[in-house]
Coordinates of C-alpha atoms in Angstrom, one line a residue:
M1 CA -64.4 22.4 -12.8
N2 CA -67.1 19.8 -12.9
I3 CA -68.2 17.6 -10.0
R4 CA -70.2 14.5 -10.8
T5 CA -72.0 12.5 -8.1
T6 CA -73.5 9.2 -8.9
I7 CA -75.7 6.9 -6.8
L8 CA -75.0 3.2 -7.7
D9 CA -77.2 0.3 -6.8
L10 CA -75.5 -2.9 -5.7
K11 CA -76.9 -6.4 -5.5
V12 CA -78.7 -8.3 -2.7
F13 CA -75.8 -10.7 -2.4
C14 CA -74.1 -8.0 -0.2
R15 CA -76.3 -9.2 2.6
F16 CA -74.4 -12.5 2.5
T17 CA -71.1 -10.6 2.7
A18 CA -72.4 -8.6 5.6
L19 CA -73.3 -11.8 7.5
I20 CA -69.8 -13.2 6.9
I21 CA -68.2 -10.0 8.1
T22 CA -70.4 -9.9 11.2
S23 CA -69.4 -13.5 12.0
L24 CA -65.8 -12.7 11.8
I25 CA -66.2 -9.7 14.1
V26 CA -68.0 -11.8 16.6
C27 CA -65.3 -14.4 16.6
H28 CA -62.7 -11.8 17.4
T29 CA -64.6 -10.0 20.2
S30 CA -65.8 -13.3 21.8
R31 CA -62.2 -13.7 23.0
A32 CA -62.2 -10.0 24.3
Q33 CA -59.9 -8.8 21.5
F34 CA -60.4 -5.3 20.5
T35 CA -58.6 -2.3 19.0
I36 CA -60.0 1.1 18.3
V37 CA -57.7 3.5 16.3
D38 CA -58.7 7.0 15.4
D39 CA -56.0 9.5 14.3
L40 CA -58.5 12.4 14.3
R41 CA -56.5 14.1 11.5
G42 CA -59.6 14.1 9.2
N43 CA -63.2 15.1 9.5
N44 CA -65.3 12.0 8.7
Y45 CA -65.8 10.1 11.9
P46 CA -69.5 9.2 12.1
H47 CA -68.9 7.0 15.2
I48 CA -67.5 9.9 17.2
K49 CA -70.2 12.0 18.7
V50 CA -69.2 15.7 19.3
G51 CA -71.0 18.5 21.0
G52 CA -70.8 21.2 23.6
G53 CA -72.7 24.3 24.5
D54 CA -74.6 26.7 22.4
V55 CA -72.6 26.9 19.1
Q56 CA -72.7 30.7 18.9
A57 CA -72.1 31.5 22.6
Q58 CA -70.0 28.7 23.9
G59 CA -68.8 26.7 20.8
E60 CA -68.6 23.0 20.5
A61 CA -66.0 20.4 19.6
Y62 CA -65.1 20.0 15.9
F63 CA -62.5 18.5 13.6
T64 CA -60.1 21.1 12.3
S65 CA -59.1 19.3 9.1
G66 CA -59.5 21.6 6.1
I67 CA -60.9 24.4 8.3
D68 CA -58.1 25.6 10.7
D69 CA -55.5 23.0 9.6
P70 CA -54.6 21.5 6.2
V71 CA -56.7 18.5 5.0
G72 CA -55.6 15.4 6.8
S73 CA -53.5 17.3 9.3
G74 CA -56.2 18.2 11.8
W75 CA -57.0 17.7 15.4
L76 CA -60.2 17.1 17.4
R77 CA -60.6 20.6 18.9
L78 CA -62.7 20.4 22.1
T79 CA -62.6 24.2 22.8
K80 CA -61.2 27.3 21.1
D81 CA -59.1 29.8 23.1
L82 CA -62.2 31.9 24.0
T83 CA -63.9 32.5 27.3
N84 CA -66.7 30.2 28.5
Q85 CA -66.2 27.4 26.0
R86 CA -67.2 23.8 26.5
G87 CA -66.9 20.8 24.2
F88 CA -67.0 17.0 24.4
A89 CA -66.5 14.0 22.2
Y90 CA -66.9 10.3 22.8
I91 CA -66.3 7.2 20.6
D92 CA -69.6 5.5 20.2
R93 CA -68.0 2.0 20.2
S94 CA -68.0 -0.3 23.2
F95 CA -65.1 -2.5 24.2
P96 CA -64.8 -5.2 26.9
S97 CA -62.7 -4.7 30.0
G98 CA -61.9 -8.4 30.7
M99 CA -58.3 -8.3 29.4
G100 CA -57.5 -4.9 30.7
V101 CA -57.7 -1.5 28.9
L102 CA -55.1 0.8 27.5
V103 CA -56.1 4.3 26.3
D104 CA -53.4 6.1 24.4
F105 CA -53.7 9.7 23.0
E106 CA -51.8 12.9 22.3
Y107 CA -53.0 16.4 23.3
K108 CA -52.2 20.1 22.9
M109 CA -53.3 22.8 25.3
W110 CA -52.3 26.3 24.1
R111 CA -53.5 29.8 23.4
T112 CA -52.9 32.7 21.0
R113 CA -53.1 35.5 23.6
N114 CA -52.7 36.3 27.3
D115 CA -55.4 35.9 29.8
S116 CA -55.1 36.8 33.5
Y117 CA -55.5 33.2 34.7
G118 CA -52.5 31.4 33.2
G119 CA -54.8 29.2 31.0
A120 CA -58.0 27.4 31.8
D121 CA -59.6 25.1 32.5
G122 CA -58.3 21.8 31.3
L123 CA -59.4 18.5 29.6
C124 CA -60.7 15.2 31.0
V125 CA -60.6 11.8 29.5
F126 CA -63.2 9.4 30.9
L127 CA -64.2 5.8 30.7
F128 CA -67.9 5.0 31.3
D129 CA -70.4 2.2 31.2
A130 CA -71.3 1.4 27.6
E131 CA -74.9 0.5 28.7
A132 CA -75.5 4.0 30.1
D133 CA -77.2 6.7 28.0
F134 CA -74.6 9.4 27.5
R135 CA -74.9 12.4 29.7
L136 CA -72.1 14.8 30.7
G137 CA -71.3 16.1 34.2
G138 CA -70.6 19.7 34.9
Y139 CA -68.3 21.9 33.0
G140 CA -65.9 24.6 34.4
G141 CA -63.6 23.0 37.0
S142 CA -65.5 19.7 36.8
L143 CA -64.2 19.2 33.2
G144 CA -67.4 17.4 32.1
Y145 CA -67.0 14.5 34.5
A146 CA -67.9 15.6 38.1
P147 CA -71.0 17.6 39.2
N148 CA -70.9 21.3 39.2
T149 CA -73.7 22.6 41.5
A150 CA -72.7 26.2 40.9
A151 CA -74.0 25.6 37.3
Y152 CA -77.0 23.5 38.5
I153 CA -75.4 20.3 37.3
N154 CA -76.0 18.0 40.3
E155 CA -74.9 14.7 38.7
G156 CA -71.6 13.5 37.3
L157 CA -71.1 11.7 33.9
A158 CA -73.7 9.0 33.5
G159 CA -72.1 5.6 34.1
G160 CA -68.7 7.1 34.8
Y161 CA -66.0 4.7 36.0
V162 CA -62.9 7.0 36.1
G163 CA -62.2 10.5 34.9
V164 CA -58.6 11.7 34.5
G165 CA -58.3 15.5 34.5
F166 CA -55.4 17.3 33.0
D167 CA -56.1 20.5 34.9
A168 CA -54.3 23.7 33.9
Y169 CA -56.2 25.9 36.3
G170 CA -56.6 23.6 39.3
N171 CA -60.2 23.2 40.2
F172 CA -60.7 19.5 39.3
S173 CA -59.0 18.7 42.6
N174 CA -60.9 21.4 44.5
P175 CA -63.7 20.1 46.9
S176 CA -66.2 22.7 45.9
E177 CA -69.2 23.2 43.5
G178 CA -70.4 19.6 44.4
R179 CA -67.1 17.9 43.8
N180 CA -66.3 15.3 46.5
G181 CA -62.9 15.3 48.0
G182 CA -59.6 16.8 46.9
L183 CA -56.6 18.8 48.1
G184 CA -57.8 22.2 47.0
E185 CA -57.1 24.4 44.0
L186 CA -53.9 23.0 42.4
P187 CA -52.9 24.3 39.0
N188 CA -50.8 22.1 36.7
S189 CA -52.3 18.9 38.2
V190 CA -53.3 15.5 36.9
V191 CA -56.2 14.2 38.9
L192 CA -58.1 10.9 39.1
R193 CA -61.8 10.9 40.1
G194 CA -63.9 7.8 40.6
P195 CA -67.3 6.3 39.6
T196 CA -70.6 8.2 39.3
T197 CA -73.0 7.1 42.0
N198 CA -76.6 8.0 43.0
N199 CA -75.3 9.6 46.2
A200 CA -74.3 13.3 46.0
N201 CA -71.8 12.7 48.9
T202 CA -69.9 9.9 47.2
T203 CA -70.2 10.5 43.4
N204 CA -67.0 11.0 41.5
E205 CA -64.8 11.1 44.6
Y206 CA -61.3 12.3 44.4
L207 CA -59.0 9.3 44.3
A208 CA -55.5 10.5 43.6
G209 CA -53.6 13.4 42.0
A210 CA -50.2 14.8 41.2
Q211 CA -49.3 18.5 41.0
L212 CA -46.5 18.9 38.4
S213 CA -45.8 22.5 39.2
P214 CA -47.5 25.1 41.5
D215 CA -46.6 27.9 39.0
R216 CA -49.5 28.6 36.7
M217 CA -47.2 29.8 34.0
S218 CA -45.0 26.7 33.8
N219 CA -45.3 24.6 30.7
E220 CA -46.5 21.4 32.3
V221 CA -50.2 20.6 31.7
D222 CA -50.6 23.5 29.2
Y223 CA -48.3 25.6 27.0
D224 CA -48.1 29.0 28.6
I225 CA -46.2 30.9 26.0
T226 CA -48.7 32.7 23.7
T227 CA -48.2 31.8 20.1
T228 CA -50.0 32.5 16.8
T229 CA -49.6 28.9 15.7
R230 CA -49.9 25.6 17.5
P231 CA -46.7 24.7 19.3
S232 CA -44.6 22.1 17.5
S233 CA -43.8 18.8 19.1
D234 CA -40.3 20.1 19.9
E235 CA -41.9 23.0 21.9
F236 CA -44.8 21.1 23.6
Y237 CA -45.6 17.4 23.3
R238 CA -47.9 15.4 25.5
R239 CA -48.7 11.7 24.9
V240 CA -50.8 10.1 27.6
Q241 CA -51.4 6.4 28.5
I242 CA -54.1 5.3 30.9
T243 CA -54.2 1.6 31.9
I244 CA -56.7 -0.4 33.9
M245 CA -55.7 -4.0 34.8
Y246 CA -56.8 -6.6 37.3
N247 CA -54.0 -7.5 39.8
N248 CA -54.4 -11.2 40.5
A249 CA -51.9 -11.3 43.3
E250 CA -53.6 -8.5 45.3
R251 CA -57.2 -8.9 43.9
L252 CA -57.4 -5.2 43.1
Y253 CA -57.6 -3.2 40.0
D254 CA -54.5 -1.2 39.1
I255 CA -55.1 2.2 37.4
T256 CA -52.0 4.0 36.0
V257 CA -51.7 7.3 34.3
R258 CA -48.4 8.1 32.6
W259 CA -47.1 10.5 29.9
T260 CA -44.1 11.4 27.9
K261 CA -43.2 14.9 26.9
K262 CA -41.0 14.0 24.0
P263 CA -41.9 12.1 20.8
G264 CA -40.6 8.6 21.2
G265 CA -39.6 9.4 24.8
T266 CA -39.9 7.2 27.9
F267 CA -43.2 7.3 29.8
T268 CA -43.3 8.6 33.3
D269 CA -45.9 7.4 35.8
L270 CA -48.0 10.3 37.1
I271 CA -50.6 8.4 39.1
T272 CA -50.8 4.8 40.3
Y273 CA -53.9 3.8 42.2
Q274 CA -55.6 0.6 43.3
T275 CA -59.3 0.0 43.8
T276 CA -61.7 -2.8 44.6
E277 CA -64.2 -1.2 42.3
P278 CA -64.4 -3.4 39.1
P279 CA -64.9 -1.7 35.7
P280 CA -68.2 -2.2 33.9
P281 CA -68.1 -5.3 31.6
T282 CA -68.1 -3.0 28.5
M283 CA -67.0 0.6 28.4
K284 CA -66.7 3.6 26.1
V285 CA -64.1 6.4 26.1
G286 CA -64.7 10.1 25.8
F287 CA -63.2 13.5 26.3
A288 CA -64.4 16.9 27.5
A289 CA -62.8 20.3 28.0
S290 CA -63.9 23.8 29.2
S291 CA -62.7 27.3 29.7
G292 CA -64.0 30.2 31.8
G293 CA -62.4 33.6 32.3
G294 CA -59.2 31.9 31.4
F295 CA -58.9 29.9 28.2
N296 CA -56.9 27.5 26.0
Y297 CA -57.3 25.5 22.9
H298 CA -57.9 21.9 24.0
E299 CA -57.1 19.4 21.2
I300 CA -56.6 15.7 21.0
R301 CA -55.2 13.3 18.3
N302 CA -54.0 9.7 17.7
I303 CA -56.3 7.8 19.9
L304 CA -55.6 4.1 20.5
V305 CA -57.9 1.9 22.8
T306 CA -56.8 -1.7 23.1
T307 CA -56.1 -4.6 25.4
L308 CA -53.2 -5.1 27.8
G309 CA -50.9 -8.1 28.5
N310 CA -49.9 -8.9 24.9
L311 CA -47.8 -7.8 22.0
R312 CA -48.8 -4.6 20.1
T313 CA -47.4 -2.1 17.7
V314 CA -47.8 1.7 17.0
K315 CA -46.7 3.6 13.9
L316 CA -45.8 7.3 14.2
A317 CA -44.6 9.9 11.7
N318 CA -42.9 13.2 12.2
R319 CA -44.7 15.2 9.5
D320 CA -48.3 16.3 9.0
Y321 CA -47.9 16.6 5.2
L322 CA -45.4 16.1 2.4
I323 CA -44.5 17.9 -0.8
P324 CA -42.6 15.8 -3.4
E325 CA -39.1 16.6 -4.4
N326 CA -40.2 17.5 -7.9
A327 CA -42.7 20.2 -6.7
T328 CA -42.3 23.7 -5.4
G329 CA -41.5 23.6 -1.7
G330 CA -40.4 20.0 -1.9
E331 CA -36.9 20.8 -0.8
N332 CA -38.1 21.4 2.7
N333 CA -41.0 19.0 2.9
K334 CA -40.0 15.9 1.0
E335 CA -38.4 13.8 3.9
I336 CA -40.3 11.8 6.5
T337 CA -39.3 9.7 9.5
Y338 CA -41.5 6.8 10.6
T339 CA -41.1 5.3 14.1
I340 CA -42.4 1.8 14.7
E341 CA -43.0 1.0 18.4
V342 CA -43.0 -2.7 19.3
V343 CA -44.5 -3.2 22.8
N344 CA -44.3 -6.4 24.8
D345 CA -46.8 -6.1 27.7
T346 CA -46.1 -9.6 29.0
D347 CA -43.8 -11.0 31.7
A348 CA -41.9 -13.2 29.2
P349 CA -39.8 -12.4 26.2
I350 CA -41.4 -12.9 22.7
E351 CA -39.3 -14.3 19.9
S352 CA -39.8 -15.0 16.2
I353 CA -41.8 -11.8 15.6
E354 CA -42.2 -11.4 11.8
L355 CA -42.4 -7.8 10.8
R356 CA -43.8 -6.6 7.4
D357 CA -43.8 -2.9 6.6
T358 CA -45.3 -1.4 3.4
I359 CA -45.5 2.1 1.9
K360 CA -48.5 2.4 -0.4
D361 CA -50.7 5.0 -2.1
A362 CA -54.2 5.9 -1.1
Y363 CA -55.6 3.0 -3.2
G364 CA -53.5 0.3 -1.7
N365 CA -50.8 0.1 -4.4
T366 CA -47.2 -0.2 -3.2
L367 CA -45.2 2.9 -4.2
T368 CA -42.7 2.6 -7.0
P369 CA -39.0 3.5 -6.3
S370 CA -39.6 6.5 -8.6
T371 CA -42.3 7.8 -6.2
F372 CA -40.8 7.1 -2.8
R373 CA -37.3 6.1 -1.7
I374 CA -36.4 4.4 1.7
D375 CA -33.2 6.1 2.8
S376 CA -32.4 4.2 6.1
I377 CA -33.6 1.6 8.5
Q378 CA -32.4 1.4 12.1
V379 CA -33.3 -0.4 15.3
L380 CA -33.1 2.2 18.0
D381 CA -33.5 0.2 21.3
T382 CA -31.1 -2.7 20.7
N383 CA -31.0 -3.4 24.4
V384 CA -34.6 -4.6 24.3
L385 CA -35.3 -5.3 20.7
T386 CA -33.2 -7.5 18.5
A387 CA -33.4 -8.1 14.8
T388 CA -32.6 -11.8 14.5
E389 CA -33.2 -11.4 10.7
P390 CA -32.2 -7.8 9.7
I391 CA -35.0 -5.6 8.6
H392 CA -34.5 -5.1 4.8
Q393 CA -36.3 -4.3 1.6
V394 CA -37.5 -7.4 -0.1
S395 CA -38.8 -5.2 -2.9
P396 CA -39.1 -1.5 -3.3
N397 CA -41.0 0.0 -0.3
V398 CA -41.7 -3.4 1.2
L399 CA -39.7 -4.2 4.4
R400 CA -39.4 -7.5 6.2
G401 CA -37.5 -8.8 9.2
T402 CA -37.6 -11.0 12.3
L403 CA -37.5 -9.6 15.8
S404 CA -37.3 -10.7 19.5
I405 CA -38.1 -8.4 22.4
I406 CA -37.6 -8.8 26.2
S407 CA -40.4 -8.8 28.7
N408 CA -42.3 -5.6 29.7
S409 CA -40.5 -3.4 27.3
T410 CA -40.9 -1.1 24.2
G411 CA -38.5 -1.2 21.3
R412 CA -38.4 1.3 18.4
I413 CA -37.5 1.0 14.8
E414 CA -36.8 4.1 12.7
V415 CA -37.4 4.3 8.9
K416 CA -36.5 7.4 6.9
G417 CA -37.6 8.1 3.4
T418 CA -38.0 10.7 0.7
L419 CA -41.0 11.5 -1.5
L420 CA -39.9 12.0 -5.1
Q421 CA -43.3 12.6 -6.8
T422 CA -47.0 12.8 -6.0
P423 CA -48.6 9.4 -5.4
P424 CA -52.1 8.5 -6.7
G425 CA -54.7 9.7 -4.2
N426 CA -52.4 12.4 -2.7
H427 CA -51.6 10.3 0.3
I428 CA -48.9 7.9 1.5
V429 CA -50.1 5.1 3.7
N430 CA -47.4 3.3 5.8
T431 CA -48.5 0.2 7.5
V432 CA -46.7 -2.2 9.8
K433 CA -47.9 -5.7 10.7
L434 CA -46.5 -8.1 13.2
H435 CA -47.0 -11.9 13.1
V436 CA -46.1 -14.3 15.9
P437 CA -46.4 -18.1 16.3
A438 CA -49.8 -19.3 17.3
G439 CA -50.6 -19.2 21.0
T440 CA -47.9 -16.5 21.7
D441 CA -50.2 -13.4 21.6
Q442 CA -53.7 -13.2 23.2
D443 CA -54.8 -10.3 21.0
T444 CA -53.6 -10.0 17.4
L445 CA -55.9 -7.1 16.5
N446 CA -53.4 -4.5 17.8
N447 CA -50.5 -6.0 15.8
I448 CA -51.2 -3.7 12.9
S449 CA -50.8 0.1 12.7
S450 CA -50.9 2.7 9.9
V451 CA -50.0 6.3 9.3
R452 CA -51.7 8.2 6.4
T453 CA -49.9 11.4 5.3
P454 CA -51.3 13.9 2.9
V455 CA -49.3 15.0 -0.1
Y456 CA -49.5 18.4 -1.9
A457 CA -49.1 18.1 -5.7
Q458 CA -47.5 20.7 -7.9
G459 CA -49.9 23.6 -8.9
V460 CA -53.6 23.3 -8.1
D461 CA -55.0 19.9 -7.4
L462 CA -58.7 19.8 -6.5
I463 CA -60.0 16.7 -4.8
L464 CA -63.1 15.5 -2.9
G465 CA -62.6 14.4 0.6
D466 CA -64.8 11.8 2.2
I467 CA -68.4 12.1 1.3
I468 CA -69.9 12.5 4.8
A469 CA -73.1 10.7 5.4
D470 CA -75.3 10.9 8.5
G471 CA -74.8 7.2 9.2
R472 CA -74.0 3.8 7.8
C473 CA -77.5 2.5 7.4
I474 CA -80.2 3.4 4.9
D475 CA -82.9 5.5 6.6
Y476 CA -86.1 4.6 4.8
V477 CA -88.2 6.9 7.1
N478 CA -86.3 10.2 7.1
G479 CA -83.8 9.7 4.3
N480 CA -80.0 10.1 4.5
T481 CA -78.2 13.4 4.4
F482 CA -74.9 13.7 2.4
T483 CA -72.2 16.4 2.4
V484 CA -69.7 16.9 -0.3
Q485 CA -66.8 19.4 -0.2
V486 CA -64.0 20.3 -2.5
S487 CA -60.4 20.6 -1.2
N488 CA -57.2 21.9 -2.7
M489 CA -54.3 19.5 -2.4
G490 CA -51.9 21.4 -4.6
T491 CA -49.0 23.7 -3.8
D492 CA -50.9 26.8 -5.2
D493 CA -54.0 28.7 -4.1
V494 CA -56.9 28.7 -6.5
N495 CA -59.6 31.3 -7.4
V496 CA -62.8 29.2 -7.2
R497 CA -65.0 31.7 -9.1
S498 CA -62.9 31.7 -12.2
N499 CA -62.7 27.9 -12.2
N500 CA -66.5 27.5 -12.8
I501 CA -67.4 24.8 -10.3
T502 CA -70.3 22.6 -11.4
V503 CA -71.9 19.7 -9.5
E504 CA -73.9 16.9 -11.2
I505 CA -75.7 14.5 -8.9
N506 CA -77.2 11.3 -10.4
H507 CA -79.2 8.6 -8.6
P508 CA -81.3 5.6 -9.4
A509 CA -85.0 5.8 -10.1
G510 CA -87.1 5.4 -7.0
I511 CA -84.9 7.6 -4.8
T512 CA -86.2 11.1 -4.0
F513 CA -83.6 13.9 -4.1
L514 CA -83.8 17.1 -2.0
L515 CA -81.2 19.8 -2.0
L516 CA -80.7 21.1 1.5
P517 CA -80.0 24.6 2.8
P518 CA -77.8 26.6 2.7
T519 CA -76.7 25.0 -0.6
A520 CA -79.2 27.0 -2.7
S521 CA -77.8 30.3 -1.5
R522 CA -74.4 29.5 -3.1
W523 CA -75.3 27.2 -5.9
T524 CA -77.6 27.8 -8.9
V525 CA -79.5 25.0 -10.6
E526 CA -78.5 24.4 -14.2
S527 CA -80.5 21.3 -15.1
N528 CA -82.9 19.1 -13.3
S529 CA -84.5 15.7 -14.1
P530 CA -86.0 12.9 -12.0
T531 CA -82.6 11.2 -11.7
S532 CA -80.0 14.0 -12.4
H533 CA -79.4 17.4 -10.9
T534 CA -76.7 19.9 -11.9
Y535 CA -75.7 23.0 -9.9
R536 CA -73.1 25.7 -10.5
L537 CA -71.3 27.6 -7.7
T538 CA -72.2 31.2 -8.5
N539 CA -72.0 32.9 -5.1
P540 CA -69.0 31.6 -3.3
S541 CA -68.5 32.7 0.3
L542 CA -64.8 32.4 -0.2
E543 CA -63.1 33.5 -3.4
T544 CA -59.7 31.9 -2.8
L545 CA -59.2 28.3 -1.7
R546 CA -55.8 28.0 -0.1
R547 CA -53.5 25.0 -0.5
G548 CA -54.4 22.2 1.9
F549 CA -57.8 23.5 2.8
T550 CA -61.4 22.7 2.1
H551 CA -63.9 25.2 0.6
P552 CA -66.7 26.0 3.1
D553 CA -69.5 26.0 0.5
A554 CA -70.6 22.4 0.9
I555 CA -73.1 20.5 -1.3
R556 CA -75.8 19.1 1.1
F557 CA -78.6 16.9 -0.1
R558 CA -81.0 14.2 1.1
L559 CA -81.8 10.9 -0.6
S560 CA -84.9 9.0 0.4
P561 CA -85.5 5.5 -1.1
E562 CA -89.1 4.2 -1.3
L563 CA -90.3 2.0 1.6
T564 CA -91.1 -0.6 -0.9
D565 CA -87.3 -1.0 -1.6
I566 CA -86.6 -2.4 1.9
P567 CA -86.8 -6.1 0.8
T568 CA -84.7 -5.6 -2.4
R569 CA -82.2 -2.8 -1.9
S570 CA -79.3 -4.1 0.3
T571 CA -76.8 -1.3 -0.4
Y572 CA -76.3 1.8 -2.4
T573 CA -73.1 3.8 -2.8
V574 CA -72.8 7.6 -3.2
S575 CA -69.9 8.4 -5.5
A576 CA -68.6 11.9 -6.2
T577 CA -66.1 12.9 -8.9
V578 CA -64.5 16.3 -9.3
T579 CA -62.7 17.6 -12.4
Q580 CA -61.2 21.1 -12.9
Q581 CA -61.7 23.1 -16.0
K582 CA -58.3 24.8 -15.7
D583 CA -56.1 22.0 -14.4
G584 CA -53.3 22.8 -16.9
E585 CA -50.3 20.5 -17.3
H586 CA -50.4 19.4 -13.6
N587 CA -53.8 17.8 -13.8
N588 CA -54.1 14.9 -11.4
N589 CA -57.3 13.0 -12.1
E590 CA -56.9 9.7 -10.4
N591 CA -57.8 11.3 -7.0
N592 CA -61.0 12.9 -8.1
T593 CA -63.5 10.3 -6.9
S594 CA -64.8 9.6 -3.4
T595 CA -67.5 7.1 -2.3
A596 CA -69.7 6.4 0.7
P597 CA -71.6 3.2 1.0
L598 CA -74.9 2.8 2.9
H599 CA -76.4 -0.5 3.9
N600 CA -79.8 -2.0 4.7
C601 CA -79.1 -2.7 8.3
T602 CA -81.4 -5.7 8.9
V603 CA -78.3 -7.4 10.4
T604 CA -76.5 -5.3 13.0
A605 CA -72.8 -6.0 13.3
N606 CA -71.1 -6.2 16.7
P607 CA -70.1 -2.6 17.6
M608 CA -66.8 -3.6 19.1
I609 CA -64.8 -3.4 15.9
R610 CA -61.5 -2.0 14.7
Q611 CA -61.7 1.5 13.3
R612 CA -59.1 2.4 10.7
A613 CA -57.6 5.9 10.7
K614 CA -59.2 8.2 8.1
W615 CA -58.4 11.6 6.8

C-alpha cells in the first residue's frame, strides 16, 4: 500500500471568492435565517468542541466512528459505561433567537453490565449566550449545567439560558449540592432549569419537570436491559425536540420539550413552560453527561438547530451502512428505506411545494440504475400531506413531485431502494430539496436535508477518511497540525503488516514539515527531502484492520508556512491518496483521495452558517 500526500498551492483570487461567499452568508443571516446540521456519524467536526475530565481517570467525549463503530456509522459519545465519567460537547457556531429556535437530536443511554444504581447519571442539552466564554457547571447530578457545591463547583454554565436534563438517576431535580429548587430525587425524569445568574440563591432554578416512571429499572430515560451491543432503534429510540418561541398573544416565551420513542413516530410533549425571561440575541447549543457509582453510555446523533414558524424538511434512513447486492453479505444489507419529513410550522396551509430528491455518490454524481434502484415511493400521511403532482422518477434516481400540506403538521414520504453495486467514494448521498413560491417561507435554509450512508465494497477496500486539520485558517505563528488515518471499507478484514503501508508527503517550498509523535514510534523514514517525506509502517499497534474500522496508527505532522507568505498565500490544500499493494481484482481506486483546504483568514466569515453532515 502507498499513501501519497500532496500540499497544493492555490491562487490569490480565492480571496475574492471568499468575499463573495461571506457576502452571501451575511445576506442569509441578516434575515435571521439559520440551520445547523450535524449527523455526528463521522469524526471530523472541527467546529464541535469536546472535552471532559482527566482522559485517563474520567474519560472525555469523543466520536466513535472507526473506533467503536464502523466508519461513518458513529455517535458522539459523551461518556462510557464506567464509573465517574464526565464529558461535554458544544457547537461553536452561534445562531439568532429572533425567529424562535428548534433543537432536534437523537440519543442513546445504555450499558453493557449491571450496576447497583439502575443507570446514572444522565445527559443535559443546554442553550447559552453565544457571547459568553464557555465554562461548564458541575457534573454528577448537575449534569454539567447547574452548580455542584459538593464538588466545589459554585457556578452554573456560563451564560446558560435553559438546561434540559434527561435524568436517569434523578438528582437533576434534587434541591441539593447547590441546585436551586426541585421536587427531590426523581429517577426517569425530564427536568428544565433556568438561566445562570450571579446569585447563588437564584442561579439555574428548577422551572418544570416530568417524571416518566418512578421505577429506576424501567426503559424510559435510559435502556435498563444490559446488552453487549447498542440497542437497536426497535429496542430503544429517543428523538428529542426543544422549542423556544415568543408568544405574541401572551407576551411570554414558550419553551416546549417533546420526544418520540419510535422512528417516524408522533411526538409527545413532556414539558411546556412559559417565561418572561427573553433568550440572548444569539446562542449556542451544547451537551454534557456524567456518571458516578452508576453508569451508562451517553450518546447523541443527528443534531438539527433551526428556526421555527416556517416550512422545513428532514431526511432519515433506517440503515447505518450498506453492502451491495453483488458483494458478500449484500443479501442482508442491500436495501434501505429513506423517510422524508415535511414539516409546516405555520398556522396556514402551504401549497405548490416542489420536491426534488436525488441519490448520488460521494462526488456528487447521480447514481446509475445499475448501481442503485428505487423500488417504491409512498406518501404515508395522506391526511396532512397531498401530492398534487405524484412523486415520480424523472430520470434514474431523481425524483420530483408537487405537494401541499395543512397547517401545523408533519407529513412523511417513504422511499425504498436497493444497492446493486459499490458507488464511487463508498457512500450514497440522498438529498431532498423543497422549493415554494416567493414570500411563502421565511427561512429557506432548512428546506434541504441529506443522509450520507457508507458502503462496504467486496474484499478489502482501503480509503482515507477526512484529513483532520486543527482549524480552517493558516496559522503562520504555530503552524497547522494534520492527522491522516487509513480505513477499511471492504467486506473483508486486512492484515496491515503484510500490505506494506507507505506514506509519502509532499509540500511546496517555503513550508516547514515536522513529523509529530507518536508517529515515529510506528513509522520508519524511507526518504527525506526539503519538500518530500516518505514513511513506512513497520511497527503497527494493530495487525488486523477490521472491515468498517479505522487503523489507530495515525500520521500526524505540522506544516508551517513562512511569515513572508502572508500577503501572497491565500490558500493551500492538503491532499492525501492511498493505494494498496495487494488490492487484487476488487481494487477500488477512485475513493483513495481526501483533501483539507486551509485559508488565509484575513476576512472572517459570519459564524452563523449551515454545516453539512460529514462522515
